[in-house]
PDB file of C-alpha atoms in Angstrom:
ATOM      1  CA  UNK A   1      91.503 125.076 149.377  1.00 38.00           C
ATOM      2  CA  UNK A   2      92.086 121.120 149.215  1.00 42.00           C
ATOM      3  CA  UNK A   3      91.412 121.455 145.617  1.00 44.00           C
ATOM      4  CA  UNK A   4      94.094 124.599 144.830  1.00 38.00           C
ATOM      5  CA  UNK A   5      96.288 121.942 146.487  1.00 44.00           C
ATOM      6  CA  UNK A   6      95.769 119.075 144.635  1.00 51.00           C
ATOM      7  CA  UNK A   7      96.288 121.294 141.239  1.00 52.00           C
ATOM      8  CA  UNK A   8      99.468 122.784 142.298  1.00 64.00           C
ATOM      9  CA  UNK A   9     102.746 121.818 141.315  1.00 69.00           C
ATOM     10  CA  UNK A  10     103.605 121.430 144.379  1.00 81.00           C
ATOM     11  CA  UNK A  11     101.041 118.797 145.962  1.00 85.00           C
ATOM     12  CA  UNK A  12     103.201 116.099 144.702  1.00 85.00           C
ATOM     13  CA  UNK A  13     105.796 117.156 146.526  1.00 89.00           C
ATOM     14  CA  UNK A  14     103.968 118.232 149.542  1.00 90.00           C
ATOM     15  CA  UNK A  15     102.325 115.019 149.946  1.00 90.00           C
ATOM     16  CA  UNK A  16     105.492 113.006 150.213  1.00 92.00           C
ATOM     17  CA  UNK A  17     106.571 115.518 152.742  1.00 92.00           C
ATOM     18  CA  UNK A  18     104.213 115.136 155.466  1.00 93.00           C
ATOM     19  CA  UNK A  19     104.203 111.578 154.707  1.00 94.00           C
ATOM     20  CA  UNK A  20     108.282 111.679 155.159  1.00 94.00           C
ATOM     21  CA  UNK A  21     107.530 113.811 158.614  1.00 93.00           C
ATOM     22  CA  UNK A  22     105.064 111.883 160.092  1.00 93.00           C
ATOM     23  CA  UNK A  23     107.230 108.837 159.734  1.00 92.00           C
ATOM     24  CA  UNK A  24     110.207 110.518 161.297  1.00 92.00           C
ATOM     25  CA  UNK A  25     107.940 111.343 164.037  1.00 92.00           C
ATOM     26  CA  UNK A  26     107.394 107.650 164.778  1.00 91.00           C
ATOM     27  CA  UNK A  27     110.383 106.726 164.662  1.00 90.00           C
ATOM     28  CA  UNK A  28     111.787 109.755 167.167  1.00 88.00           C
ATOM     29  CA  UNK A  29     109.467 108.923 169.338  1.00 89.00           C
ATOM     30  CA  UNK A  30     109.895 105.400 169.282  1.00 87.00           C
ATOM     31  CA  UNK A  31     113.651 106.602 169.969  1.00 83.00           C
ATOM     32  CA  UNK A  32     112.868 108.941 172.887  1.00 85.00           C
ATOM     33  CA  UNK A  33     110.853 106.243 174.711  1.00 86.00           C
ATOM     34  CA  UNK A  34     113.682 103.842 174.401  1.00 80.00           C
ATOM     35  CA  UNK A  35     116.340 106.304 175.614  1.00 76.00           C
ATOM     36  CA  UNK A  36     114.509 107.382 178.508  1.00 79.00           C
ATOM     37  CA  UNK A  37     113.993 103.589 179.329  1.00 76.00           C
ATOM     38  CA  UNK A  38     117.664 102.998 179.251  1.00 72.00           C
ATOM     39  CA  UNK A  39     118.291 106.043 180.914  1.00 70.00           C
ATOM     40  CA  UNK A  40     116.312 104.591 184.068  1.00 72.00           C
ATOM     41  CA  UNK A  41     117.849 101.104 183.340  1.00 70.00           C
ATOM     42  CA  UNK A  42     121.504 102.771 183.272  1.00 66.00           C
ATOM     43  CA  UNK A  43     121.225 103.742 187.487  1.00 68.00           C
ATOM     44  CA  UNK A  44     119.205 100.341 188.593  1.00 65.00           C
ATOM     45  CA  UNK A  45     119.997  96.766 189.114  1.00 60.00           C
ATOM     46  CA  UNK A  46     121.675  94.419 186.690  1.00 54.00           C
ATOM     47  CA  UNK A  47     120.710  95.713 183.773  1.00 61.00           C
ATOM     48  CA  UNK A  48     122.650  99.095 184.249  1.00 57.00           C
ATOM     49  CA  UNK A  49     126.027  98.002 182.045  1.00 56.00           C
ATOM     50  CA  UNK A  50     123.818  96.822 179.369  1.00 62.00           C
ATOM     51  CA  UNK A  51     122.145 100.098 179.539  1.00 59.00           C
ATOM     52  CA  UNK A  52     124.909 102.167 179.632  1.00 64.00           C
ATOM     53  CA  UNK A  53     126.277 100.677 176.554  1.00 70.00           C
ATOM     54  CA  UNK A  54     123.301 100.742 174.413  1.00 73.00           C
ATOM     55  CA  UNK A  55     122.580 104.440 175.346  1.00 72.00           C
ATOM     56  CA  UNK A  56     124.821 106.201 173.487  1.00 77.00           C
ATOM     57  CA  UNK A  57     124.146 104.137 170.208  1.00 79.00           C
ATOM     58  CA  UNK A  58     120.311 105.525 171.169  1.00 76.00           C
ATOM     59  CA  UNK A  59     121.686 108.943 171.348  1.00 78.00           C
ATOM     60  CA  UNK A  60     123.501 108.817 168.153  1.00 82.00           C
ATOM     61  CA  UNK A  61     120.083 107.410 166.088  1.00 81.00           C
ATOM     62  CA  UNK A  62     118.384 110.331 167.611  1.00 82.00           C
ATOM     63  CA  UNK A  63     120.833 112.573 166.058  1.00 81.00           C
ATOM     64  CA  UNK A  64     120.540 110.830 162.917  1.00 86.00           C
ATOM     65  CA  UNK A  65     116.874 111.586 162.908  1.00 85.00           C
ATOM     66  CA  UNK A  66     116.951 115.200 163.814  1.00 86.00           C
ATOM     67  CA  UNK A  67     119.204 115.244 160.664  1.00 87.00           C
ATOM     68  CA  UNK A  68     116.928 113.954 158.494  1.00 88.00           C
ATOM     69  CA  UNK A  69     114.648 116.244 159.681  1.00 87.00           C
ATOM     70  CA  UNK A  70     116.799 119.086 158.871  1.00 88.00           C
ATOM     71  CA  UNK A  71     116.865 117.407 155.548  1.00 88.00           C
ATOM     72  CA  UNK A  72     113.127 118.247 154.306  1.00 85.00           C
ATOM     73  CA  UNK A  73     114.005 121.755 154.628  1.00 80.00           C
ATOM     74  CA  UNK A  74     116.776 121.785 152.593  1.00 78.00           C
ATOM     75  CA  UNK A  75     117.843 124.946 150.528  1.00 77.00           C
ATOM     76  CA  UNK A  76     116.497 124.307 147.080  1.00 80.00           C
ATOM     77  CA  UNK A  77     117.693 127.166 145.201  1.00 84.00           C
ATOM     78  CA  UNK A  78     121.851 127.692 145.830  1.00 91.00           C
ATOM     79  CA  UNK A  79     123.997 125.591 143.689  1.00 94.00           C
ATOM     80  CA  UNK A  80     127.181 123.826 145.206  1.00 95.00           C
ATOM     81  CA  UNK A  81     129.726 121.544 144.012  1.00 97.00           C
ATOM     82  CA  UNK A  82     129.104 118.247 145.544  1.00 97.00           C
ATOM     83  CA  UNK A  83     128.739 113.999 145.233  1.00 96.00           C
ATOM     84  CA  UNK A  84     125.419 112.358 144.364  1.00 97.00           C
ATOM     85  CA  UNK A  85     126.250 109.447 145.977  1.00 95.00           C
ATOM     86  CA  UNK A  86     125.989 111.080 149.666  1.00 95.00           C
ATOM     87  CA  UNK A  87     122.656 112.799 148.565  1.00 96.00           C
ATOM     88  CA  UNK A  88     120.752 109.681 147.315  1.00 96.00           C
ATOM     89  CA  UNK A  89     122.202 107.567 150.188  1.00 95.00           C
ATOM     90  CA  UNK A  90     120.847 110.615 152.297  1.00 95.00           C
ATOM     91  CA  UNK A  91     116.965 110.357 150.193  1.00 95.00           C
ATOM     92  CA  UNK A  92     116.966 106.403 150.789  1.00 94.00           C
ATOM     93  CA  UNK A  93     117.157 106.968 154.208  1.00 93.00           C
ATOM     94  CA  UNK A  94     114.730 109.996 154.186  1.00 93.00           C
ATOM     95  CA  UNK A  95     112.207 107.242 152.498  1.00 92.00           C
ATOM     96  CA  UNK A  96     112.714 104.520 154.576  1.00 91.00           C
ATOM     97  CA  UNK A  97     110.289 106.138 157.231  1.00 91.00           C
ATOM     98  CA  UNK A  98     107.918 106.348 154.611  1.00 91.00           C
ATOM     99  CA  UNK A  99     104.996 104.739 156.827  1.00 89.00           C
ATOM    100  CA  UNK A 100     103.462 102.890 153.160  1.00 87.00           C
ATOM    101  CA  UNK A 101     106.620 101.758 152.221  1.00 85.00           C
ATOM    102  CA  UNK A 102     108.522 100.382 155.140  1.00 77.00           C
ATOM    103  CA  UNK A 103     108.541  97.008 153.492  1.00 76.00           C
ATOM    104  CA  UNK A 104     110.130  98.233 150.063  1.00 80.00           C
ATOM    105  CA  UNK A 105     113.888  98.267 149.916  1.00 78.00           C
ATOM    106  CA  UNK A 106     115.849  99.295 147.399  1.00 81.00           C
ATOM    107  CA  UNK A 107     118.765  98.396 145.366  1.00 85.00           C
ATOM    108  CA  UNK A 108     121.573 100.755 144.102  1.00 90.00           C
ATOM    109  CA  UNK A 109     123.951  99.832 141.179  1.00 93.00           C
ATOM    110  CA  UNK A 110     126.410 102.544 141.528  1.00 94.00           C
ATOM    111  CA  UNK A 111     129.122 103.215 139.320  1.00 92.00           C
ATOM    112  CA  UNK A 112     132.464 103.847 141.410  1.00 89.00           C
ATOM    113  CA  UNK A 113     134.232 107.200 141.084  1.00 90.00           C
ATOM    114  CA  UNK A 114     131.068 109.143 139.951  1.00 95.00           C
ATOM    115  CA  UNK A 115     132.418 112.712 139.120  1.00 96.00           C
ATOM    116  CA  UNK A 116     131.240 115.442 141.261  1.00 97.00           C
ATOM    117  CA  UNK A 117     128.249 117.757 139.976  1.00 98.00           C
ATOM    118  CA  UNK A 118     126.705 121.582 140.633  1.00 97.00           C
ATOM    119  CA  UNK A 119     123.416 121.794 141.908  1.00 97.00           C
ATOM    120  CA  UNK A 120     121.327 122.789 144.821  1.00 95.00           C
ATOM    121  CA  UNK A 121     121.350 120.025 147.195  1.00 94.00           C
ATOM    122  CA  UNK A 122     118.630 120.427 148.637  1.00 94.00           C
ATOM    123  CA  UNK A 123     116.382 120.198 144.952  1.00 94.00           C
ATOM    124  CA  UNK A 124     118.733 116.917 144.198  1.00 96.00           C
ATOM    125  CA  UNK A 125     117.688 115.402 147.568  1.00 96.00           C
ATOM    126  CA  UNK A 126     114.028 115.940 146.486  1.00 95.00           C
ATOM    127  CA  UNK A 127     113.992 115.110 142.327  1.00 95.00           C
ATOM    128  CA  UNK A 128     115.452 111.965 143.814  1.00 96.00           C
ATOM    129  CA  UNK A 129     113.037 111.652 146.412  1.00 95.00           C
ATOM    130  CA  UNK A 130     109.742 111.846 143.679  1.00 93.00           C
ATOM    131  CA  UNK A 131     111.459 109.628 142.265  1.00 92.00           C
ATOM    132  CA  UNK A 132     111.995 106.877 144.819  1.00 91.00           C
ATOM    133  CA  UNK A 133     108.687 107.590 145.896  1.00 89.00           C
ATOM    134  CA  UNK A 134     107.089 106.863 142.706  1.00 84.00           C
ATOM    135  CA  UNK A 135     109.157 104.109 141.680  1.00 84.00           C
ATOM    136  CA  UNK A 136     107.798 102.026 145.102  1.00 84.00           C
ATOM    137  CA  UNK A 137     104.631 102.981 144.155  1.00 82.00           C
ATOM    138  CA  UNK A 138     105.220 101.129 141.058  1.00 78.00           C
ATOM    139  CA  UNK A 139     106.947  98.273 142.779  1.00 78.00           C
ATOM    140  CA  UNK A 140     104.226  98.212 144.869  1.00 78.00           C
ATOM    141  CA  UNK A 141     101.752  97.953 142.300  1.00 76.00           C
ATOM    142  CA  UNK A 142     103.441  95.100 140.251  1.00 73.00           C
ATOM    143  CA  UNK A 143     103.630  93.271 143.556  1.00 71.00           C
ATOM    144  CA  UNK A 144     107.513  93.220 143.070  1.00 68.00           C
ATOM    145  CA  UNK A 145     109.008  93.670 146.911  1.00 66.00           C
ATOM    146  CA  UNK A 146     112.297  95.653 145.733  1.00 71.00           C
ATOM    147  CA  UNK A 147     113.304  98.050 143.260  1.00 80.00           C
ATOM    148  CA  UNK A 148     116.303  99.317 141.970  1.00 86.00           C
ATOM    149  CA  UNK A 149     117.943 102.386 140.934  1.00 91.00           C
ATOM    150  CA  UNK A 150     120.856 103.066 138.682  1.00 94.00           C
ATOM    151  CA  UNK A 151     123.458 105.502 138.940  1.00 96.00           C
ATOM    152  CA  UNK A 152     126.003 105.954 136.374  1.00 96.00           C
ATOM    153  CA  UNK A 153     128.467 108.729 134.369  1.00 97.00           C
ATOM    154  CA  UNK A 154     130.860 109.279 131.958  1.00 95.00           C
ATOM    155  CA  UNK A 155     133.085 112.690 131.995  1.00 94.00           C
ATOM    156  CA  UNK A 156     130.009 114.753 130.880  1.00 96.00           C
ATOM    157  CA  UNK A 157     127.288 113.435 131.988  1.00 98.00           C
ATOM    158  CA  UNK A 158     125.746 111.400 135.218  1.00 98.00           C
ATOM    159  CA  UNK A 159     122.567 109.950 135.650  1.00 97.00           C
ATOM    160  CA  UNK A 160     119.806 108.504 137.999  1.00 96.00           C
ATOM    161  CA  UNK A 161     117.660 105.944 136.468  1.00 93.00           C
ATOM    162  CA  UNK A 162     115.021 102.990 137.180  1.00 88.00           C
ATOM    163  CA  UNK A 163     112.362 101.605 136.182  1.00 78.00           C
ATOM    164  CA  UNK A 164     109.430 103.754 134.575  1.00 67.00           C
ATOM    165  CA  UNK A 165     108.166 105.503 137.594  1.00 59.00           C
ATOM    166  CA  UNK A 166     104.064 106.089 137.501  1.00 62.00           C
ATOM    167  CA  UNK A 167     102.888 109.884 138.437  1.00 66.00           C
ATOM    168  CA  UNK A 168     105.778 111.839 138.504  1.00 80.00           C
ATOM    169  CA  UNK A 169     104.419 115.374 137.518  1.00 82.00           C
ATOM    170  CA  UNK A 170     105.242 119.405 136.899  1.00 87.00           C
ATOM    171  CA  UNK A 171     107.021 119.725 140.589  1.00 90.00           C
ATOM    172  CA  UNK A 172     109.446 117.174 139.591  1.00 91.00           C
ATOM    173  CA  UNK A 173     110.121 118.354 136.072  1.00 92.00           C
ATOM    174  CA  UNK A 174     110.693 121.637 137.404  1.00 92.00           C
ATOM    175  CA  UNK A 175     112.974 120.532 140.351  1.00 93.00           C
ATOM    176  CA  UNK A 176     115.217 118.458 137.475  1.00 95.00           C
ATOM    177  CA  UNK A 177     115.247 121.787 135.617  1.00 95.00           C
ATOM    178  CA  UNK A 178     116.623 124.002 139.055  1.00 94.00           C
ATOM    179  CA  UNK A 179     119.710 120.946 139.221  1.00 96.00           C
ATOM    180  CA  UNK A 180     120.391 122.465 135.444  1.00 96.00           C
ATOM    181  CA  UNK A 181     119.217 118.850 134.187  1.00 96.00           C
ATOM    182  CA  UNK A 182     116.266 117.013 132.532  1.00 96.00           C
ATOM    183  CA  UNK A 183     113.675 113.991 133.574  1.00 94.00           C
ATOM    184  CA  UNK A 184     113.099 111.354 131.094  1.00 91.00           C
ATOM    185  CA  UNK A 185     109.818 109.727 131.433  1.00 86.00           C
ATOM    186  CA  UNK A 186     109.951 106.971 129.117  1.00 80.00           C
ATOM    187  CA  UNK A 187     107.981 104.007 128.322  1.00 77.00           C
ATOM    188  CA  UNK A 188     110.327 101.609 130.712  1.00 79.00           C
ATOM    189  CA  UNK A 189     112.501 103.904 132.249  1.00 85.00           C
ATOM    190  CA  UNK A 190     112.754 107.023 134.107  1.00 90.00           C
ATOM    191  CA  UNK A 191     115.921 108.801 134.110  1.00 93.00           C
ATOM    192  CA  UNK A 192     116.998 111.926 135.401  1.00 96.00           C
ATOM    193  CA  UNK A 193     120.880 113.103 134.317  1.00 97.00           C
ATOM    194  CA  UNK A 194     122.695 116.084 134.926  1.00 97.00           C
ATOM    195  CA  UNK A 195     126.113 117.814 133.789  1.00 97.00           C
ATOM    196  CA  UNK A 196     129.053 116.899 135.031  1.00 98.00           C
ATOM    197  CA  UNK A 197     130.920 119.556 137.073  1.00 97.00           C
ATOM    198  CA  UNK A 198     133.424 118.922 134.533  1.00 96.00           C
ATOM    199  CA  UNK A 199     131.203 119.285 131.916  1.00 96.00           C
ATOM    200  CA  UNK A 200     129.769 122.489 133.153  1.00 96.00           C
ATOM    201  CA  UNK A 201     133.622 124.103 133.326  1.00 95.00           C
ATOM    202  CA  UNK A 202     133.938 123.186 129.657  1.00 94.00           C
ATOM    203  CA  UNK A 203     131.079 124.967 128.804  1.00 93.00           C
ATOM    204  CA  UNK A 204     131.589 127.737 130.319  1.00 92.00           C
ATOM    205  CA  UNK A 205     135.262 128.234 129.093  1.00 90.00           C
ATOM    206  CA  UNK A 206     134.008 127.558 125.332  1.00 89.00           C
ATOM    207  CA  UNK A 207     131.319 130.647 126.089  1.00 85.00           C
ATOM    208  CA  UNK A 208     134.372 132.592 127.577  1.00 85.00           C
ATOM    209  CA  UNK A 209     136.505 132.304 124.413  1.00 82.00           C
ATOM    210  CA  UNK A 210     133.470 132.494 121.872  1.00 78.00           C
ATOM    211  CA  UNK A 211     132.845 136.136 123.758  1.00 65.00           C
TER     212      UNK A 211
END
């Protein structure tokens, strides 16, 4: 069975996730422990004010990581009109439990006023995902401590891109396809892009007048 897995599309994919969960685990546990600490603290002694005040900044990181949880789960399959911006922010902090790569961080260049796309959001969260997972991996590697991603767009088109992620396979390819985009493996650079929402309207009007 371990071998089916490894030669399915979706081991890539499935991989990361349990990796992803067992992270967020960690770290709600971590979180639980220190709430019901400063629960107790909140009703004793002199440290109840300081307790009180810290707990609901506890309570709100728990929430924070039940969302992410709800994240992994994502609907992969309806398309919506929405920002990449939120979405990537959303899959670097998905990653950042990622107990092999708590030490990586990442930088964004982001282009302001990116134009709003149509895709399912929860196959954007994971394409970009793959891809932050395989571009640490080849940070990693290299022995460089940060990465960086690129996010750009001009009125048809907006794109993802870094530096030449190692690994990415089928799953990915076929998540860029459901986001009605394409993957670009390239010798130096990986880049995923997508259709503008904008873009998308145009085409479809030009097939409505060519009919």
């Amino acid at each position: 069975m371990a071998d089916l897995l490894d030669d399915s599309p979706l081991a890539e994919w499935l991989r990361l996730s349990e990796a992803l969960q067992a992270g967020l685990v960690h770290a709600l546990n971590n979180r639980i422990t220190a709430l019901s600490a400063f629960a107790e603290l909140a009703e004793l002694g002199d440290d109840a004010l300081t307790a009180q005040s810290v707990l609901p900044r506890e309570l709100s990181l728990l929430h924070q990581l039940n969302g992410l949880f709800r994240l992994l789960v994502s609907d992969t399959s309806t398309a919506e009109a929405l920002e990449v911006g939120p979405v990537l922010d959303d899959a670097l902090a998905l990653h950042a439990h990622h107990p092999s790569f708590r030490s990586l961080r990442c930088t964004v260049m982001r282009q302001s006023d990116l134009p709003p796309v149509r895709t399912p959001r929860g196959a954007l969260l994971r394409v970009l995902l793959l891809i932050i997972e395989h571009v640490k991996e080849e940070a990693e590697a290299t022995g460089d401590g940060t990465m960086t991603l690129t996010v750009e767009a001009d009125e048809r088109e907006l794109s993802v891109s870094a530096a030449r992620s190692r690994g990415l396979g089928r799953y990915a390819l076929a998540l860029a396809e459901r986001c009605g985009g394409t993957l670009e493996i390239g010798a130096s650079t990986t880049r995923f892009s997508l259709p503008t929402l904008a873009e998308l309207r145009r085409r479809e009007k030009a097939r409505t007048n060519s009919d």
